[in-house]
Short mmCIF file of C-alpha atoms in Angstrom, two decimals:
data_model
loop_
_atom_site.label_atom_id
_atom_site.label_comp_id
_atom_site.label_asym_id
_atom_site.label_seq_id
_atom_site.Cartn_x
_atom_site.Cartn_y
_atom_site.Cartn_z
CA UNK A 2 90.52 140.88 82.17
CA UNK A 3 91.77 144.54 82.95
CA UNK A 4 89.51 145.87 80.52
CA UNK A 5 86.71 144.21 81.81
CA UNK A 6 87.58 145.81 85.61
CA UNK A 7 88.45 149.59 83.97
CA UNK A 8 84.91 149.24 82.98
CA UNK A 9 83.38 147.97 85.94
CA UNK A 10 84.99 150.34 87.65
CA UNK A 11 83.91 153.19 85.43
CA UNK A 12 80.32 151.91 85.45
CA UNK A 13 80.47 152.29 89.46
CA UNK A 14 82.01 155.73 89.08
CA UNK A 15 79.68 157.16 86.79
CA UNK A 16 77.05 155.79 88.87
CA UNK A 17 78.31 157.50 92.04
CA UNK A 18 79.74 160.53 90.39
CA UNK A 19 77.57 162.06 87.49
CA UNK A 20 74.26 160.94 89.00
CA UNK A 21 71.40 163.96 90.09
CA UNK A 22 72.65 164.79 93.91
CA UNK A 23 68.76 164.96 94.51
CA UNK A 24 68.35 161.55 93.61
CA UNK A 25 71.45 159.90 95.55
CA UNK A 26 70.22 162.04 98.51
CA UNK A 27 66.69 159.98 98.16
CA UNK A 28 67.81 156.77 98.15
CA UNK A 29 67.71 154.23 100.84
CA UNK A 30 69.95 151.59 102.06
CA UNK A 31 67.60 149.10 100.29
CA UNK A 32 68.34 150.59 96.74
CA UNK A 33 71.73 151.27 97.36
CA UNK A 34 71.84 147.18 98.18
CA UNK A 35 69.60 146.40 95.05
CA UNK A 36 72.19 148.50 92.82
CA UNK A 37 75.27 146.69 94.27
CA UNK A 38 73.65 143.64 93.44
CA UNK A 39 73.19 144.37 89.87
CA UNK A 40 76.67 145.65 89.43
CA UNK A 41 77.99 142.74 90.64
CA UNK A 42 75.27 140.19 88.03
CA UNK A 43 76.65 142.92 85.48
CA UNK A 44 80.12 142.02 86.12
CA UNK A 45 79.28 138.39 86.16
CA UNK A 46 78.10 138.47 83.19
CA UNK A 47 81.00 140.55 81.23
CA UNK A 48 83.60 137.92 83.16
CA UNK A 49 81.72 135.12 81.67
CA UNK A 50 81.72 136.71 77.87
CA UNK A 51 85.20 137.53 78.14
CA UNK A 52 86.12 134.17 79.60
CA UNK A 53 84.37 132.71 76.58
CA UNK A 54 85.83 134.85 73.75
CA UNK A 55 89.29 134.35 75.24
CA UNK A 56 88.46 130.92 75.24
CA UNK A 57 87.37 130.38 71.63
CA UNK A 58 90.54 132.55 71.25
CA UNK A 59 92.67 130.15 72.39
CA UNK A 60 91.22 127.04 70.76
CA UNK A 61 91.62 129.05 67.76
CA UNK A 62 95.49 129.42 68.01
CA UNK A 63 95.76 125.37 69.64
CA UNK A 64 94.17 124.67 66.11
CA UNK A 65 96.79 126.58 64.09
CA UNK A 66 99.69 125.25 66.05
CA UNK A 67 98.49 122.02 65.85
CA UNK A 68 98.39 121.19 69.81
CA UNK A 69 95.50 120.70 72.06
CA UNK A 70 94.01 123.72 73.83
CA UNK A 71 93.74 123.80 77.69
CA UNK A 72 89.90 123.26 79.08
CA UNK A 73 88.62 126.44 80.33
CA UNK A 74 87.03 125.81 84.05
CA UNK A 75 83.11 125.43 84.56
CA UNK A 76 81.26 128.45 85.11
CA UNK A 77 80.75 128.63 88.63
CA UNK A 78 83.93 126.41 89.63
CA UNK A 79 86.95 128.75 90.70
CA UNK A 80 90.20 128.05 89.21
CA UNK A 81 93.43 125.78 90.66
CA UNK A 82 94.99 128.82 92.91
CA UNK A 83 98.65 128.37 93.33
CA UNK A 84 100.29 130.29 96.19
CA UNK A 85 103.47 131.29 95.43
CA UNK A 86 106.34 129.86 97.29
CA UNK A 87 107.84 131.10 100.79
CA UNK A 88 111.23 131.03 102.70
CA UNK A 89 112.17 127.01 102.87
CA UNK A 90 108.50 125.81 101.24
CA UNK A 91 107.66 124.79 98.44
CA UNK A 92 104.69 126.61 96.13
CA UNK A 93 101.25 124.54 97.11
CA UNK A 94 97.71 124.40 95.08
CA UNK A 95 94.82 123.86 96.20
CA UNK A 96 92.41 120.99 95.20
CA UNK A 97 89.45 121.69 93.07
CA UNK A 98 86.71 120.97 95.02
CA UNK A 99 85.59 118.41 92.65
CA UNK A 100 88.06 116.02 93.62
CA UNK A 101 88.06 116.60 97.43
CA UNK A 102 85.99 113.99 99.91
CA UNK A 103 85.57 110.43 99.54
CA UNK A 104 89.64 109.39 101.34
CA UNK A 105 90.86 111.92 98.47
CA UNK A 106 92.94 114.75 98.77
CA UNK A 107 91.92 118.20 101.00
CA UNK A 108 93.81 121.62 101.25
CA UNK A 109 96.78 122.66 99.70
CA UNK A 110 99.06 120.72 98.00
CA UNK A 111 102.94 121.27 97.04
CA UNK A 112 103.78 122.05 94.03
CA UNK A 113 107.35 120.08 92.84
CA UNK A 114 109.75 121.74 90.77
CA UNK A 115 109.22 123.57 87.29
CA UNK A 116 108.27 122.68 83.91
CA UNK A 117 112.10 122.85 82.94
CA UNK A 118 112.92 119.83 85.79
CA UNK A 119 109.50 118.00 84.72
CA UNK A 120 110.40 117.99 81.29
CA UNK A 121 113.79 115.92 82.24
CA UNK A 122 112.63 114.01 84.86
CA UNK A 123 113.63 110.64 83.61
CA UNK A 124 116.34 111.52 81.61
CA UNK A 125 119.77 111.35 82.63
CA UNK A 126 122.33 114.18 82.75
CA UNK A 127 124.13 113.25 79.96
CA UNK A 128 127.32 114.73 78.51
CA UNK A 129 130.35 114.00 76.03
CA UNK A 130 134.34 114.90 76.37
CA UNK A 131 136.94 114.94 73.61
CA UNK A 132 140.31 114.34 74.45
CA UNK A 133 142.63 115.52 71.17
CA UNK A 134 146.50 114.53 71.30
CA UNK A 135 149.36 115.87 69.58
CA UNK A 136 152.97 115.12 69.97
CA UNK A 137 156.00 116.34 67.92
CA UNK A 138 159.92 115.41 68.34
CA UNK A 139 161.38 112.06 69.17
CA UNK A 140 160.74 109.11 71.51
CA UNK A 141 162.83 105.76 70.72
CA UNK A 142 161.19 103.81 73.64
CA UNK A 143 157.38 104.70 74.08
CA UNK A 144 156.60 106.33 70.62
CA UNK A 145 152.69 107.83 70.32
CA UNK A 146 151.21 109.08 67.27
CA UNK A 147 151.78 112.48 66.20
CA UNK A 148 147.69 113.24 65.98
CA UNK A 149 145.02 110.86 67.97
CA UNK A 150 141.57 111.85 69.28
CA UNK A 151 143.16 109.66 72.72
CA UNK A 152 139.96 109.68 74.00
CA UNK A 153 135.89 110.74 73.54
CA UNK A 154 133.70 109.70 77.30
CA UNK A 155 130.29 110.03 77.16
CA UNK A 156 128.62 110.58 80.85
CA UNK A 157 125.61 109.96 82.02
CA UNK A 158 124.75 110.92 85.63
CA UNK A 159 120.93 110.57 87.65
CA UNK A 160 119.44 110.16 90.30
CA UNK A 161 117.62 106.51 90.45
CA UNK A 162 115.46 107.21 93.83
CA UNK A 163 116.08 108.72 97.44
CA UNK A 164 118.25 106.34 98.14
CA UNK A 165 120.71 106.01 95.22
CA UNK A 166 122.34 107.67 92.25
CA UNK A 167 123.75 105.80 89.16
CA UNK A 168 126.95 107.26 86.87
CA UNK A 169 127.99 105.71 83.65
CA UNK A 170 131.54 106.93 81.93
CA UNK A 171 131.61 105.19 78.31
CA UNK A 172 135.25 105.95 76.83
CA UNK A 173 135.58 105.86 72.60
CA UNK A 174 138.94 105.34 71.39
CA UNK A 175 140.54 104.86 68.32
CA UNK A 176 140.60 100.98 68.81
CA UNK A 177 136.76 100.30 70.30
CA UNK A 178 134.67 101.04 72.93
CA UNK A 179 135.22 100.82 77.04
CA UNK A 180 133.15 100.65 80.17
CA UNK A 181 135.45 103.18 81.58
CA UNK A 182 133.27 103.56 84.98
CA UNK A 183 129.82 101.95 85.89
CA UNK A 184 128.15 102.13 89.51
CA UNK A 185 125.42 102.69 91.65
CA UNK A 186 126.32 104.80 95.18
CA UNK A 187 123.87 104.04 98.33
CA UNK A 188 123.81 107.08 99.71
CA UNK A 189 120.89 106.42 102.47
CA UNK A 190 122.66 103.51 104.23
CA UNK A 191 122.34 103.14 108.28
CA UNK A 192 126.17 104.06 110.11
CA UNK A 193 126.68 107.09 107.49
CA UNK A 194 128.40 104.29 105.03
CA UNK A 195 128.62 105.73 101.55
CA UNK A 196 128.47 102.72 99.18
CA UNK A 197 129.57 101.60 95.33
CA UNK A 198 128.61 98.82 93.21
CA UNK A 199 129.79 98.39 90.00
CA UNK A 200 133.09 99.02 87.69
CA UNK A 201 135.12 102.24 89.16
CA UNK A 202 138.22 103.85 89.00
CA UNK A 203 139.70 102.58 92.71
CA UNK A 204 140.47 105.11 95.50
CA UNK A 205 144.29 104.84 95.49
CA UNK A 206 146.25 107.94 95.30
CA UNK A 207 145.21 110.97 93.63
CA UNK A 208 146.11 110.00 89.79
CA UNK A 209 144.48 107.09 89.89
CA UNK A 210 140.98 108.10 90.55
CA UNK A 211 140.96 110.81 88.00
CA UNK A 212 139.76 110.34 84.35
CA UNK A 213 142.94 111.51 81.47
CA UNK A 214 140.68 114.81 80.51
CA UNK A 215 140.63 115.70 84.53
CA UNK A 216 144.48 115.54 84.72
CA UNK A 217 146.50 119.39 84.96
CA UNK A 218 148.87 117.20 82.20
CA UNK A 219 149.05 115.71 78.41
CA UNK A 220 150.29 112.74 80.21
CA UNK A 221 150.94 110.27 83.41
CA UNK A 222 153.48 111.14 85.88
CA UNK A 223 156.07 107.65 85.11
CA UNK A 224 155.41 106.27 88.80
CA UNK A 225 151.70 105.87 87.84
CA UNK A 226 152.46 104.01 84.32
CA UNK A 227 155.70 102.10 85.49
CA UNK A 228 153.88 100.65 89.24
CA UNK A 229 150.20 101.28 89.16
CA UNK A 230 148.94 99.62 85.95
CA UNK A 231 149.25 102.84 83.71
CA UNK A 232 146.37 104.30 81.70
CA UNK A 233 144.00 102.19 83.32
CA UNK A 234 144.70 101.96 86.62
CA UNK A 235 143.56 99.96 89.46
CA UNK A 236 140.20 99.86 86.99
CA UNK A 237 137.61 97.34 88.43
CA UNK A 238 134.70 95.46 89.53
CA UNK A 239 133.97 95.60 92.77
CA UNK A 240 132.47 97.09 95.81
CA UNK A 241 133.59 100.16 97.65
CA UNK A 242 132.49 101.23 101.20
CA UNK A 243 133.65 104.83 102.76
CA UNK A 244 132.70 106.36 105.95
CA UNK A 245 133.83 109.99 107.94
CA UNK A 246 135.53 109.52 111.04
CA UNK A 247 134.11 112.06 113.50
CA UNK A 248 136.73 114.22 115.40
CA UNK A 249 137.27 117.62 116.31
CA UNK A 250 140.27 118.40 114.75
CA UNK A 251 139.97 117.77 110.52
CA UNK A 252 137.80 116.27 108.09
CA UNK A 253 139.08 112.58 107.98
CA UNK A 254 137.35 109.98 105.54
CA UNK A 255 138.09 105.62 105.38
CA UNK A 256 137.33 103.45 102.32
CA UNK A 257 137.84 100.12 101.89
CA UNK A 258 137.44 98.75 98.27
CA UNK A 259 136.74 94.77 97.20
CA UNK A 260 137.44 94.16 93.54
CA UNK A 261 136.96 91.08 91.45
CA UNK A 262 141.45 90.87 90.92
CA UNK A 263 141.98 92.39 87.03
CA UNK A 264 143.30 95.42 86.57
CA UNK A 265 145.82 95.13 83.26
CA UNK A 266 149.49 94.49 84.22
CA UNK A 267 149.11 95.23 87.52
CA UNK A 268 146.75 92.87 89.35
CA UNK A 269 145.50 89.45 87.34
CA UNK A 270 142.78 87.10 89.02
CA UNK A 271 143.00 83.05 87.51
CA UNK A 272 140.44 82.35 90.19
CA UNK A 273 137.05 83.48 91.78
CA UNK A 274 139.13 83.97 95.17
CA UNK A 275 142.13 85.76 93.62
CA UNK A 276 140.56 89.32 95.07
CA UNK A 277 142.55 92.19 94.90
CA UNK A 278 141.60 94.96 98.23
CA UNK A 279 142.24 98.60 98.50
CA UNK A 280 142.57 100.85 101.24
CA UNK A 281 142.56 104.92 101.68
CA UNK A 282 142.88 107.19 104.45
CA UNK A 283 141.96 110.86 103.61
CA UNK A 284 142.74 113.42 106.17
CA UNK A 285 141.52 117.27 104.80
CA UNK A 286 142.33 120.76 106.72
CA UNK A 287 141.69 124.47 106.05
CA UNK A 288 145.02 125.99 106.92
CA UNK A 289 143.97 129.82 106.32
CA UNK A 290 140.68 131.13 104.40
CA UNK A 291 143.08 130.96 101.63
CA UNK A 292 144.79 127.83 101.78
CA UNK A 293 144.58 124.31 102.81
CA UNK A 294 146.06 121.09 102.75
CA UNK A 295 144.97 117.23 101.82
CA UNK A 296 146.53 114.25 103.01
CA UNK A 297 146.20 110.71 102.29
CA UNK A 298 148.02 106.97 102.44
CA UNK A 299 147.09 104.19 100.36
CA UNK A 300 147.27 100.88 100.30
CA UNK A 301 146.33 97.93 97.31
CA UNK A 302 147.46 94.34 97.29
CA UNK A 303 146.18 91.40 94.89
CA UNK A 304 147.65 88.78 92.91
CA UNK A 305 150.04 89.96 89.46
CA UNK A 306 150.73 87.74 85.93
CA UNK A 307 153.98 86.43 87.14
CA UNK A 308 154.03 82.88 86.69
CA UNK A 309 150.98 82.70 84.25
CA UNK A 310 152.90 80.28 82.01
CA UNK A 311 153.67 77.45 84.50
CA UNK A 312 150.35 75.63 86.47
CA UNK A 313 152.47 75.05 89.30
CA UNK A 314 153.38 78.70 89.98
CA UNK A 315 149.87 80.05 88.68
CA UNK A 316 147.99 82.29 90.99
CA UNK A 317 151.16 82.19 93.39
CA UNK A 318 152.44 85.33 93.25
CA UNK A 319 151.12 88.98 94.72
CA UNK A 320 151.69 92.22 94.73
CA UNK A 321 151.66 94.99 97.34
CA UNK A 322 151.10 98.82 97.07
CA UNK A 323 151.33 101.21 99.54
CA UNK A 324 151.31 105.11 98.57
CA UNK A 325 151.59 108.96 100.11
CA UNK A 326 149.41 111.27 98.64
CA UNK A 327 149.56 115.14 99.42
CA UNK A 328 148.08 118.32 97.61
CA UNK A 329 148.43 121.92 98.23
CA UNK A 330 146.01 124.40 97.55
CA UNK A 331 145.93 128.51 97.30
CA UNK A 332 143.24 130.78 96.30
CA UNK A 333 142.89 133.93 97.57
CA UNK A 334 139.34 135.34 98.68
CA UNK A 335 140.09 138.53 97.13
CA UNK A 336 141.90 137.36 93.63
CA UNK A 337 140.70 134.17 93.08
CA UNK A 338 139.43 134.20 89.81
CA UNK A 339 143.26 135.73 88.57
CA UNK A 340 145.61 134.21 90.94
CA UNK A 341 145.65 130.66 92.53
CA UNK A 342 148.19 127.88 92.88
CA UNK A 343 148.27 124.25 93.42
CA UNK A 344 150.82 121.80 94.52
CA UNK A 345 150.58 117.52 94.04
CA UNK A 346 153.16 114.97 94.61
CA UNK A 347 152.68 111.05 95.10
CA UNK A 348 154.71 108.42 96.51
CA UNK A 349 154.43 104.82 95.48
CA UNK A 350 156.30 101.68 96.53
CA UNK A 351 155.56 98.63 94.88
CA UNK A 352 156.50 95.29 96.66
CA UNK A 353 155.88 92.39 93.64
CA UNK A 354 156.62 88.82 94.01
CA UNK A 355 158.11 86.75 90.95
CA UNK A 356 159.69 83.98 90.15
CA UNK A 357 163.21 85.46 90.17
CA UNK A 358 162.41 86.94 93.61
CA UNK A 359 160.75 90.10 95.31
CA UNK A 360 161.27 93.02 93.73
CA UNK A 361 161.27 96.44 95.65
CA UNK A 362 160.56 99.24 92.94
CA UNK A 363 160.00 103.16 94.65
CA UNK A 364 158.90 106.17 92.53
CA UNK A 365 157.29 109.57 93.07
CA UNK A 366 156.22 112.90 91.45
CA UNK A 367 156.64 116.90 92.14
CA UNK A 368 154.32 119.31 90.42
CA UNK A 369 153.15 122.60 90.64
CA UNK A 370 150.63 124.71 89.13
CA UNK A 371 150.35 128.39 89.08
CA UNK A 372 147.16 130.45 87.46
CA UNK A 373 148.98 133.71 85.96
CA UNK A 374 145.74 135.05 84.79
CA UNK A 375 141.89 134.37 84.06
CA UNK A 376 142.36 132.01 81.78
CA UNK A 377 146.58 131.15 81.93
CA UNK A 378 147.97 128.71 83.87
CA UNK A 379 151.78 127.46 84.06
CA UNK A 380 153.13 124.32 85.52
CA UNK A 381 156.04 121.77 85.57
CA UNK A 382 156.03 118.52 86.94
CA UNK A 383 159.43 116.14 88.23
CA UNK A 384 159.43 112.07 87.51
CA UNK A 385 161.57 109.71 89.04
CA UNK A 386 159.98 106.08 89.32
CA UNK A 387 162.15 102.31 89.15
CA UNK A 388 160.00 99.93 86.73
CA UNK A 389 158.12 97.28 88.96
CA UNK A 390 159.33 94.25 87.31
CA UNK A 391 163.01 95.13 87.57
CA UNK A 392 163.80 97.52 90.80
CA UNK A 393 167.66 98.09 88.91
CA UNK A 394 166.02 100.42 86.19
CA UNK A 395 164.90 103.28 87.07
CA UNK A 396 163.29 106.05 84.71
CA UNK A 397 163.07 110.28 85.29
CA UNK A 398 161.77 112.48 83.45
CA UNK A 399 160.54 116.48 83.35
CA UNK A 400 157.78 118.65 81.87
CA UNK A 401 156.80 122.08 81.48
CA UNK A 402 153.34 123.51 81.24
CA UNK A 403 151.36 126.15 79.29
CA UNK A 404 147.20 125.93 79.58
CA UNK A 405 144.54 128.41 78.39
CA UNK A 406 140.80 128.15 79.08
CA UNK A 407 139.02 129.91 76.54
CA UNK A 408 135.85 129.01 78.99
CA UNK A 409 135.31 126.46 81.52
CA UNK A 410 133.95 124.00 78.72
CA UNK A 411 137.55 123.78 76.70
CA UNK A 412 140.89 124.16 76.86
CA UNK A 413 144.26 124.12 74.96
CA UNK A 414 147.64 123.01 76.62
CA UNK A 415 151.34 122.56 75.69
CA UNK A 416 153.64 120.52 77.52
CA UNK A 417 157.34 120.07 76.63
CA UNK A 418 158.34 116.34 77.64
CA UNK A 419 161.89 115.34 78.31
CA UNK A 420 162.37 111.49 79.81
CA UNK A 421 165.50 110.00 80.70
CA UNK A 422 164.66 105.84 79.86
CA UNK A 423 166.90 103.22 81.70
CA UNK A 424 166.98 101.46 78.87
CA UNK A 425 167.18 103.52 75.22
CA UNK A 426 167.66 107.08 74.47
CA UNK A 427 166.46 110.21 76.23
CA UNK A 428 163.29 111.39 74.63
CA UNK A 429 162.30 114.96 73.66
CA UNK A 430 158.81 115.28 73.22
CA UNK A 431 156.45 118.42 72.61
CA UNK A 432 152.48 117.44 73.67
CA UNK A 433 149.45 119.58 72.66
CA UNK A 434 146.12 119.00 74.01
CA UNK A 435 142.29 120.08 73.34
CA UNK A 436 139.83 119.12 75.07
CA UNK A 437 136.43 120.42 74.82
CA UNK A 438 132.95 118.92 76.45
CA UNK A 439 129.18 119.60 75.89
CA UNK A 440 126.22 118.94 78.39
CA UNK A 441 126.34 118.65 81.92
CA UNK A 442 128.64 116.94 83.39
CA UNK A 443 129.22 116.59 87.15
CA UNK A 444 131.88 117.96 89.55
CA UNK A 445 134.73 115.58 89.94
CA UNK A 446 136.38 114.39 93.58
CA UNK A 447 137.57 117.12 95.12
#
């Protein structure tokens, strides 16, 4: 195409340039007309030869490759123009006027995305995580293996239409396969209610709505294994409705959570009506452009295992969580990709009725996290938690911290363990960790 224009252009030029002066001083505006006319059938004419060779060109190379070659336009019908896009607008084409008229389309139309987003449009972001466990040294009471791959989740995350997104989390252990999270969230509902259906980690706490690889430890603080259900959690069916709470003063966020009543040790259901409920109050405020603070309180109740072994007493017994949450967060503006520090600590009390009465078990966690470089961070964490079936024992424990990110898709961690059982001897443990994802995976509750 720019040859064909140099020579155009150099056909006009010689024409106007190296011409007799007598002669261009003779002609008319009639002539002149009748010259520019030719020119432009010239030009025509070279378009349409060079359209064609390229053409033949192309159907050439579509032959060798083995795909089909793009139909060159009619002579005399102009191309598909796209106009490129503006501020806040999207890029728009314009119909070929073949298909305008009869109720059709008219003008310009937009012009959605790229080939990159078409190519995926039905496909799910999808994306695995390994979870690799080590331990070393000795632990009488709650022994793990000393090499495990705990955990591999495969994700898959998309958007099902305007009005709803679906995310799957599919855990592979060592002894079979879990639904670890399953749900569909409304986002387009009338009051600004946010809404889950489906299996999901339950909005108690901080702890508990995290998956293991998300955690800034090898392990569980004790309060979450001893009182809320351990690995699993408050892990459910159910339905989950959350909504902002206007004000002027901080960001504040309700959710109330219906689940079906099973969730491991903690909560057991022997009957459609045996729900268990959750409740969560968030309350969220900058303190300074570097800093800022999150609050929350908790509450779960439902019905436990006690009594499972005698009809009479089945389905009898309940029991009650309430929890503080709080975390702690620095990063300065200036240093934040070197420097940064966060601070977590839970308190749980677990009220749990049984057959050789109620049983009022308390436990909580301190920990601290401090980025010493790019890629270093150091930590240590305090335990202290009474076991929910027998408020008399009471279990603490400490850790220290050592994590490296060799990039924001891995990471390698140390821990050194030390837990002081109620019952059994003191365990010293040392706990490395790699973890390592591929694919996209989304950003997790902030």
């Amino acid at each position: 195409m720019r040859a064909t224009r140099f020579l155009c252009v150099s056909m006009v030029a010689a024409g106007l340039f190296l011409g007799p002066p007598e002669a261009a001083a003779q002609e008319t505006p009639q002539a002149l007309r009748q010259d520019i006319d030719q020119l432009r059938k010239d030009f025509d004419a070279l378009k349409q030869q060079y359209g064609d060779r390229l053409a033949a060109l192309e159907a050439k190379l579509a032959a060798a490759e083995g795909t089909p070659a793009a139909s060159p336009p009619a002579p005399g019908q102009p191309s598909p123009v796209v106009v490129p896009a503006t501020s806040g607008q999207p890029p728009t084409a314009q119909v070929p006027p073949g298909a305008e008229g009869a109720g059709g389309p008219t003008g310009a139309l937009p012009v959605y995305g790229s080939s990159v987003a078409g190519s995926k449009i039905f496909n799910p972001d999808m994306a695995v995580i390994g979870n690799f466990l080590g331990a070393a040294g000795t632990n009488h009471v709650d022994p793990q293996p000393s090499l495990q791959m705990q955990e591999s989740e495969a994700a898959f995350q998309a958007v099902v239409d305007p009005y709803a997104r679906a995310d799957f989390f599919i855990a592979f252990g060592e002894e079979g396969v879990n639904l670890e999270e399953g749900f569909l969230t409304l986002t387009s509902l009338p009051g600004g209610l946010l809404t889950k259906v489906g299996k999901m980690r339950a909005a108690f706490g901080k702890v508990n709505t995290l998956h293991n690889y998300v955690l800034p430890w090898s392990d569980l603080p004790l309060v979450t294994k001893n009182l809320v259900g351990g690995e699993d959690g408050i892990d459910d069916a159910g339905i989950s409705v959350a909504r902002l709470i206007p004000n002027p003063w901080l960001f504040l966020e309700a959710t109330g959570q219906v689940f079906r009543g099973d969730s491991g040790d903690l909560f057991r259901s022997t009957k459609r009506g045996n729900l268990s409920y959750v409740g969560h109050l968030r309350a969220y405020q900058d303190i300074t452009e570097s800093s800022n603070i999150d609050l929350g309180f908790s509450y779960s109740g439902g019905h436990n295992d006690a009594g499972l072994g005698d009809d009479d007493l089945l389905g009898t017994f309940k029991t009650q969580l309430y929890g503080l949450d709080a975390t702690f967060r620095w990063k300065p503006l200036q240093r934040s990709i070197y420097h940064s520090f966060v601070g977590r600590s839970e308190w749980i009390w677990s009220r749990r009725d049984q057959p050789n009465g109620l049983q009022n078990s308390t436990g909580y966690y301190f920990s601290g996290d401090y980025q010493v470089g790019r890629r270093w961070f150091a930590g240590a964490r305090y335990d202290r938690s009474a076991r929910a079936t027998d408020a008399s024992l009471v279990d603490t424990g400490g850790s220290f911290l050592v994590t490296f990110w060799p990039s924001e898709f891995s990471q390698v961690r140390g821990q050194y363990r030390r837990t002081n059982y109620a019952l059994g001897p003191a365990a010293n443990e040392l706990l490395f960790q790699f973890l390592f994802s591929i694919g996209a995976h989304g950003a997790h509750p902030f």
